[in-house]
Coordinates of C-alpha atoms in Angstrom, one line a residue:
M16 CA -0.4 -0.2 -0.4
K17 CA 1.2 3.6 -1.0
L18 CA 1.1 6.6 1.3
V19 CA 2.7 9.6 1.5
V20 CA 3.9 11.9 3.9
Q21 CA 4.8 15.2 3.1
V22 CA 7.6 17.4 5.1
K23 CA 8.3 21.1 5.4
L24 CA 11.1 22.5 4.3
L25 CA 12.7 25.4 6.4
P26 CA 15.8 26.6 3.1
T27 CA 17.4 29.3 3.8
P28 CA 16.8 32.8 1.7
E29 CA 19.6 32.1 -0.8
Q30 CA 18.4 28.2 -0.6
A31 CA 14.8 29.7 -1.4
A32 CA 15.9 31.3 -4.0
A33 CA 17.7 28.3 -5.8
L34 CA 15.4 26.1 -5.5
E35 CA 12.2 28.8 -7.2
A36 CA 14.6 29.1 -9.9
T37 CA 15.2 25.0 -10.6
L38 CA 11.1 24.9 -9.9
R39 CA 10.8 27.5 -13.1
D40 CA 13.3 26.1 -15.5
C41 CA 11.4 22.9 -15.3
N42 CA 8.8 23.7 -16.0
Q43 CA 9.5 25.8 -18.5
A44 CA 11.1 22.6 -20.2
A45 CA 8.1 20.6 -19.7
G46 CA 5.9 23.5 -21.6
L47 CA 8.9 23.0 -24.2
V48 CA 8.2 18.8 -24.3
S49 CA 4.8 19.1 -23.9
R50 CA 4.8 21.9 -27.4
T51 CA 6.7 18.5 -28.7
A52 CA 4.3 16.1 -27.9
F53 CA 1.4 18.3 -29.0
T54 CA 2.6 19.1 -32.6
T55 CA 4.5 15.9 -33.1
G56 CA 1.4 14.2 -31.4
V57 CA 4.3 11.8 -30.1
T58 CA 3.6 10.8 -26.1
R59 CA 5.1 7.8 -25.0
E60 CA 7.4 9.0 -22.5
Y61 CA 10.1 5.8 -24.7
D62 CA 9.4 7.9 -28.0
L63 CA 9.3 11.6 -26.8
R64 CA 12.0 11.0 -24.8
K65 CA 14.3 10.7 -28.6
H66 CA 12.8 14.4 -29.6
T67 CA 13.4 16.1 -26.6
Y68 CA 16.3 15.0 -24.6
A69 CA 19.4 16.7 -26.0
A70 CA 17.3 20.2 -26.4
L71 CA 16.7 19.3 -22.1
K72 CA 20.0 18.9 -21.8
E73 CA 21.2 21.9 -23.9
R74 CA 19.3 24.5 -21.1
G75 CA 21.4 22.7 -18.3
L76 CA 19.2 20.3 -16.7
G77 CA 21.1 17.4 -14.9
A78 CA 20.2 14.1 -17.2
Q79 CA 18.0 12.9 -14.1
A80 CA 16.0 16.5 -14.1
A81 CA 15.6 15.7 -18.0
Q82 CA 13.8 12.8 -17.4
H83 CA 11.6 13.4 -15.1
V84 CA 10.6 16.5 -17.2
I85 CA 9.8 14.2 -19.9
K86 CA 8.0 11.8 -17.9
K87 CA 6.0 14.3 -16.0
V88 CA 4.7 15.6 -19.4
A89 CA 4.3 11.6 -20.7
D90 CA 1.7 11.5 -17.5
A91 CA 0.1 14.2 -17.9
Y92 CA -1.0 13.6 -21.6
R93 CA -1.6 9.8 -20.3
T94 CA -4.1 11.2 -17.9
L95 CA -5.5 13.6 -20.6
K96 CA -6.4 10.3 -22.7
A97 CA -8.0 8.9 -20.4
N98 CA -10.4 11.7 -19.2
L99 CA -11.3 12.0 -22.9
R100 CA -11.6 8.3 -23.0
A101 CA -14.2 8.9 -19.8
G102 CA -15.9 11.5 -20.6
N103 CA -14.7 14.1 -18.1
L104 CA -14.1 16.7 -20.9
G105 CA -17.6 16.6 -22.4
A106 CA -18.4 14.5 -25.1
P107 CA -16.7 14.3 -28.7
G108 CA -17.7 18.2 -30.3
A109 CA -18.2 20.0 -26.9
P110 CA -16.8 23.4 -26.6
R111 CA -14.5 22.2 -23.7
R112 CA -13.1 19.5 -25.1
I113 CA -12.5 20.8 -28.1
R114 CA -10.6 23.6 -26.1
V115 CA -8.9 20.7 -24.7
E116 CA -7.6 19.4 -27.5
G117 CA -6.4 22.4 -29.6
K118 CA -3.7 23.2 -27.5
P119 CA -1.1 21.7 -26.0
I120 CA -1.0 21.4 -21.7
V121 CA 0.2 24.0 -20.1
F122 CA 2.3 23.6 -16.6
R123 CA 2.4 26.7 -13.9
P124 CA 5.9 28.0 -13.2
H125 CA 5.5 26.6 -9.7
A126 CA 4.1 23.4 -10.7
A127 CA 5.8 20.5 -8.5
Q128 CA 8.6 18.9 -9.3
P129 CA 9.6 14.8 -9.3
Y130 CA 12.7 14.0 -7.6
D131 CA 14.5 10.5 -7.4
D132 CA 17.1 9.2 -5.3
R133 CA 20.1 10.0 -7.5
C134 CA 19.3 14.0 -7.3
L135 CA 17.7 13.8 -3.3
S136 CA 18.8 12.5 -0.4
W137 CA 17.4 12.3 3.2
Q138 CA 19.3 13.0 6.3
L139 CA 16.8 11.8 8.8
D140 CA 18.4 11.6 11.7
A141 CA 19.8 15.5 11.4
R142 CA 16.1 16.2 9.9
T143 CA 18.0 17.7 6.2
V144 CA 18.0 17.2 3.0
S145 CA 20.5 17.3 -0.2
I146 CA 18.1 18.5 -3.5
W147 CA 19.5 19.1 -7.0
T148 CA 19.3 22.9 -8.5
V149 CA 19.9 24.7 -11.6
A150 CA 22.3 26.4 -9.4
G151 CA 24.0 23.0 -7.8
R152 CA 23.4 20.9 -5.4
L153 CA 21.7 22.2 -2.0
R154 CA 23.1 20.3 1.0
R155 CA 21.9 20.7 4.6
V156 CA 18.4 21.7 3.6
A157 CA 16.7 21.6 6.9
F158 CA 13.0 20.5 7.1
T159 CA 10.8 20.0 10.0
C160 CA 8.2 17.1 10.8
S161 CA 5.9 14.6 13.3
D162 CA 8.3 11.8 14.6
Q163 CA 5.5 9.6 13.4
Q164 CA 6.4 11.1 9.8
R165 CA 10.2 10.9 10.3
A166 CA 9.8 6.9 11.8
M167 CA 7.5 5.9 8.4
L168 CA 10.3 7.8 6.0
A169 CA 12.9 5.9 7.7
A170 CA 11.0 2.7 7.7
H171 CA 9.2 3.0 4.1
R172 CA 10.2 5.6 2.0
R173 CA 10.8 4.7 -1.9
G174 CA 10.4 5.8 -5.2
E175 CA 10.1 9.1 -6.0
S176 CA 9.6 12.9 -3.9
D177 CA 7.7 16.1 -5.4
L178 CA 9.0 19.3 -4.3
V179 CA 6.1 21.7 -4.2
L180 CA 5.5 25.7 -3.5
R181 CA 2.8 26.4 -1.7
D182 CA 1.6 29.5 -0.9
G183 CA 5.1 30.7 -0.3
R184 CA 6.0 27.9 1.7
W185 CA 8.1 24.6 0.5
F186 CA 7.2 21.1 1.3
L187 CA 9.1 17.6 0.1
I188 CA 6.0 15.1 -0.5
A189 CA 7.2 11.2 -0.3
T190 CA 6.3 8.4 -1.4
C191 CA 6.1 5.4 1.0
E192 CA 4.9 1.3 0.7
V193 CA 3.5 0.2 3.6
P194 CA 3.3 -3.5 3.5
D195 CA -0.1 -4.8 3.5
V196 CA -1.9 -6.5 6.8
P197 CA -3.7 -9.2 5.9
V198 CA -7.7 -8.8 5.9
T199 CA -9.3 -10.4 8.9
A200 CA -12.0 -12.5 8.0
P201 CA -15.4 -10.0 8.7
D202 CA -17.9 -10.9 11.5
G203 CA -20.9 -9.2 9.8
F204 CA -20.6 -5.8 8.0
T205 CA -21.0 -2.0 9.4
G206 CA -23.0 -0.3 6.9
V207 CA -22.3 3.0 6.1
D208 CA -24.7 5.7 4.3
L209 CA -22.5 8.5 2.8
G210 CA -24.5 11.9 2.9
I211 CA -24.9 15.3 2.6
V212 CA -27.2 16.4 5.8
N213 CA -25.6 13.9 7.4
I214 CA -22.4 13.1 6.2
A215 CA -21.8 9.5 7.3
T216 CA -24.3 7.5 9.0
T217 CA -24.0 4.1 10.4
S218 CA -25.9 1.3 10.7
G219 CA -25.0 0.9 14.4
G220 CA -27.1 4.1 14.8
V221 CA -24.5 6.7 14.7
R222 CA -24.7 10.1 12.7
H223 CA -21.5 12.0 12.1
S224 CA -23.7 15.2 10.9
G225 CA -22.7 17.7 8.2
K226 CA -24.5 21.0 9.9
S227 CA -21.0 22.1 10.8
L228 CA -19.0 21.8 7.1
N229 CA -22.4 22.6 5.3
A230 CA -22.1 26.4 7.3
V231 CA -19.1 26.8 6.6
R232 CA -19.3 26.1 2.9
Q233 CA -22.1 28.6 3.4
R234 CA -20.6 31.6 4.8
N235 CA -17.5 30.8 2.5
R236 CA -19.8 31.1 -0.4
E237 CA -21.1 34.1 0.6
L238 CA -17.8 35.8 1.5
R239 CA -16.1 34.7 -1.6
R240 CA -19.0 36.5 -3.5
R241 CA -18.9 39.4 -1.7
L242 CA -15.3 39.8 -1.9
Q243 CA -15.6 39.3 -5.8
A244 CA -17.6 41.7 -6.1
K245 CA -15.7 44.7 -4.6
K246 CA -12.6 43.7 -7.2
T247 CA -10.6 45.7 -4.8
K248 CA -6.2 44.7 -4.1
S249 CA -7.1 44.1 -0.1
A250 CA -10.4 41.6 -1.6
K251 CA -8.6 40.1 -3.9
R252 CA -5.4 39.2 -1.1
L253 CA -7.9 38.0 1.4
L254 CA -10.0 35.5 -1.5
K255 CA -6.0 34.2 -2.0
K256 CA -5.6 33.6 1.2
R257 CA -8.2 32.1 2.4
R258 CA -8.3 29.7 -0.8
R259 CA -8.2 26.3 0.9
T260 CA -9.5 26.8 4.0
E261 CA -12.2 25.5 3.2
A262 CA -10.3 22.3 1.5
R263 CA -8.5 21.6 4.7
F264 CA -11.2 21.9 7.1
A265 CA -13.3 19.1 4.8
V266 CA -10.5 17.3 5.0
N267 CA -10.0 17.9 8.4
T268 CA -13.5 16.2 9.2
N269 CA -13.4 13.5 6.5
H270 CA -10.1 12.5 8.2
V271 CA -11.8 12.2 11.7
I272 CA -15.1 10.6 10.1
A273 CA -13.3 7.7 8.6
K274 CA -11.1 7.1 12.0
A275 CA -13.8 6.9 13.4
I276 CA -16.1 4.1 11.1
V277 CA -12.7 2.1 11.2
T278 CA -11.7 2.0 14.5
E279 CA -15.2 0.7 15.9
A280 CA -15.1 -1.5 12.6
E281 CA -11.9 -3.0 14.2
R282 CA -13.0 -3.0 17.7
T283 CA -15.8 -5.0 16.8
G284 CA -14.8 -7.7 14.3
R285 CA -16.5 -5.9 11.8
G286 CA -16.4 -5.6 8.0
I287 CA -17.1 -1.8 6.0
A288 CA -19.7 -2.1 3.2
L289 CA -19.8 1.3 1.4
E290 CA -21.9 3.1 -1.7
D291 CA -20.9 2.6 -4.5
L292 CA -21.1 6.2 -5.9
Q293 CA -19.4 6.3 -9.1
G294 CA -20.7 8.7 -11.7
I295 CA -23.5 9.7 -9.6
R296 CA -23.0 13.6 -10.5
E297 CA -24.2 12.9 -13.9
R298 CA -26.8 10.6 -13.0
V299 CA -28.4 12.7 -10.8
R300 CA -30.7 16.0 -11.4
L301 CA -31.4 18.5 -9.0
R302 CA -32.4 22.2 -8.9
K303 CA -29.8 25.0 -9.7
P304 CA -30.0 26.3 -6.0
Q305 CA -28.9 22.6 -5.4
R306 CA -26.2 22.1 -7.3
V307 CA -23.9 23.8 -5.6
T308 CA -24.3 21.6 -2.7
L309 CA -23.8 18.4 -4.2
H310 CA -20.6 19.5 -6.5
S311 CA -18.7 20.6 -3.3
W312 CA -20.0 16.6 -1.9
S313 CA -16.4 15.3 -1.0
F314 CA -18.1 11.6 -0.7
H315 CA -14.9 9.5 -2.8
Q316 CA -12.5 11.8 -0.5
L317 CA -13.9 10.0 2.8
G318 CA -14.7 7.0 1.0
A319 CA -10.9 6.8 -0.3
F320 CA -9.8 7.9 3.8
I321 CA -12.5 4.9 4.5
G322 CA -10.7 2.5 2.1
Y323 CA -7.2 3.3 3.4
K324 CA -7.2 3.6 6.9
A325 CA -9.3 0.0 6.3
R326 CA -6.5 -1.4 5.3
R327 CA -4.0 -0.6 7.7
A328 CA -6.5 -2.1 10.3
G329 CA -6.5 -5.5 7.9
V330 CA -10.4 -4.7 8.0
A331 CA -12.4 -5.9 4.9
V332 CA -14.3 -3.3 3.0
I333 CA -16.6 -3.6 0.1
Y334 CA -18.9 -1.6 -2.1
V335 CA -22.3 -2.1 -2.6
D336 CA -24.8 -1.0 -5.7
P337 CA -26.2 1.9 -3.6
A338 CA -29.7 1.3 -5.9
Y339 CA -33.3 2.4 -3.9
T340 CA -31.2 1.7 -0.4
S341 CA -33.3 5.0 0.6
Q342 CA -36.5 3.5 -0.2
Q343 CA -36.2 0.4 0.6
C344 CA -37.2 -1.3 4.1
S345 CA -34.9 -3.3 6.8
A346 CA -37.2 -5.4 8.3
C347 CA -39.1 -6.5 5.3
G348 CA -37.3 -5.4 2.4
H349 CA -40.5 -3.3 0.4
V350 CA -39.1 -0.8 -2.0
D351 CA -41.7 2.4 -2.4
R352 CA -40.9 6.0 -3.0
A353 CA -43.7 6.3 -0.5
N354 CA -41.4 5.1 1.9
R355 CA -39.9 8.4 2.3
P356 CA -41.8 10.8 3.8
D357 CA -39.0 13.2 4.5
Q358 CA -35.5 13.6 4.1
A359 CA -34.9 12.3 7.2
G360 CA -37.8 10.3 8.0
F361 CA -38.5 6.4 7.3
S362 CA -42.0 4.7 7.3
C363 CA -42.5 1.4 5.7
T364 CA -46.1 1.5 4.1
S365 CA -45.9 -2.2 4.2
C366 CA -44.8 -3.4 7.5
G367 CA -44.9 -0.1 9.4
F368 CA -41.2 -0.1 10.6
A369 CA -40.1 3.4 11.5
E370 CA -36.7 4.7 11.7
H371 CA -34.1 7.4 10.6
A372 CA -33.9 7.4 6.8
D373 CA -30.0 7.1 7.0
V374 CA -30.4 4.6 9.5
N375 CA -33.0 2.5 7.6
A376 CA -29.8 3.2 4.3
A377 CA -26.5 2.1 6.3
R378 CA -29.0 -1.1 7.8
N379 CA -29.9 -1.7 3.5
I380 CA -25.9 -1.4 2.6
A381 CA -25.3 -3.2 5.8
S382 CA -27.5 -6.2 4.4
R383 CA -26.0 -6.3 1.0
G384 CA -22.5 -6.0 2.4
V385 CA -23.1 -9.6 3.7
A386 CA -24.4 -11.0 0.7
D387 CA -21.8 -9.7 -2.1
W388 CA -19.1 -10.9 0.4
A389 CA -20.6 -14.3 0.8
V390 CA -20.9 -14.3 -3.2
S391 CA -17.4 -13.0 -3.9
H392 CA -15.8 -15.6 -1.8
A393 CA -17.9 -18.5 -1.9
A394 CA -15.3 -20.1 -3.3

């Protein structure tokens, strides 16, 4: 299992200037490679190297840096093709798709640059790194991290690390390969219903409310609207300062919820059943005022957090079909739209069973998890 560890660099002003020049030169080179790939139609890394490697070396890039620039461009075009195949940029002939296909991929001046162990070395005890730059090798660049992160780096760091400049601060994001924990055979499943009013509801009746998160998002939307209307320099500075606060708050909220769900499943020896909500934004049709709420719903992130935390704990995770889980009675199995008189209520029109709607849906998800697990592990 691959995890990432983010450490904060503490460079001196001279070191920071060299790092910034390196990012700028590498991304200018990536733009050159991208234009070559676009005009020639060559996007495979090995073939693209034949067209651009010599030019990158003439620009002063080191051998490994040039290889990583070419690989970064090739990966970007591979991702673009995957998005086009999946229809994420619109159907063929859509204006957005035509606009994307009609120009080469552009790299920001301060876009992240990958490093490997040939051009980046770690001195974990001293909490410093030695890193290649266009101004030469920088040694003893200090970084800070927690003791837990340092232990993770010492035991499991493998592969590349990315140099990132974010809001004037420098970070290294290192890849760690953690051994998989054997999955314990589950004694039943805990169903998790994901939603907007309640971010997550378990079949045990625990509801993680989204009231505070939704209030923060609503307040931030209103603040952004007012600041964008002002169009002053101070308003733009405040917008830039606040642009990641909501995302960080949502990430922290999802981490807390995921940890609580996985910890409870590990304690009880159960697995976790989640809804397979892939493509829900394309399937669901809502009125215009509700679309902002739907598209800011971070269900995929919460599901990913639950998934990797469960794998680290050896807890089984299964994804089930979400169809009619909110309309089906968890007691008798009767499906009817009339079973949902309102958003929070559930009352079966067949057997009279009543429960909170999200808890009822979570119990249906748990039942489907048990059935799907039995089928998939029948052998």
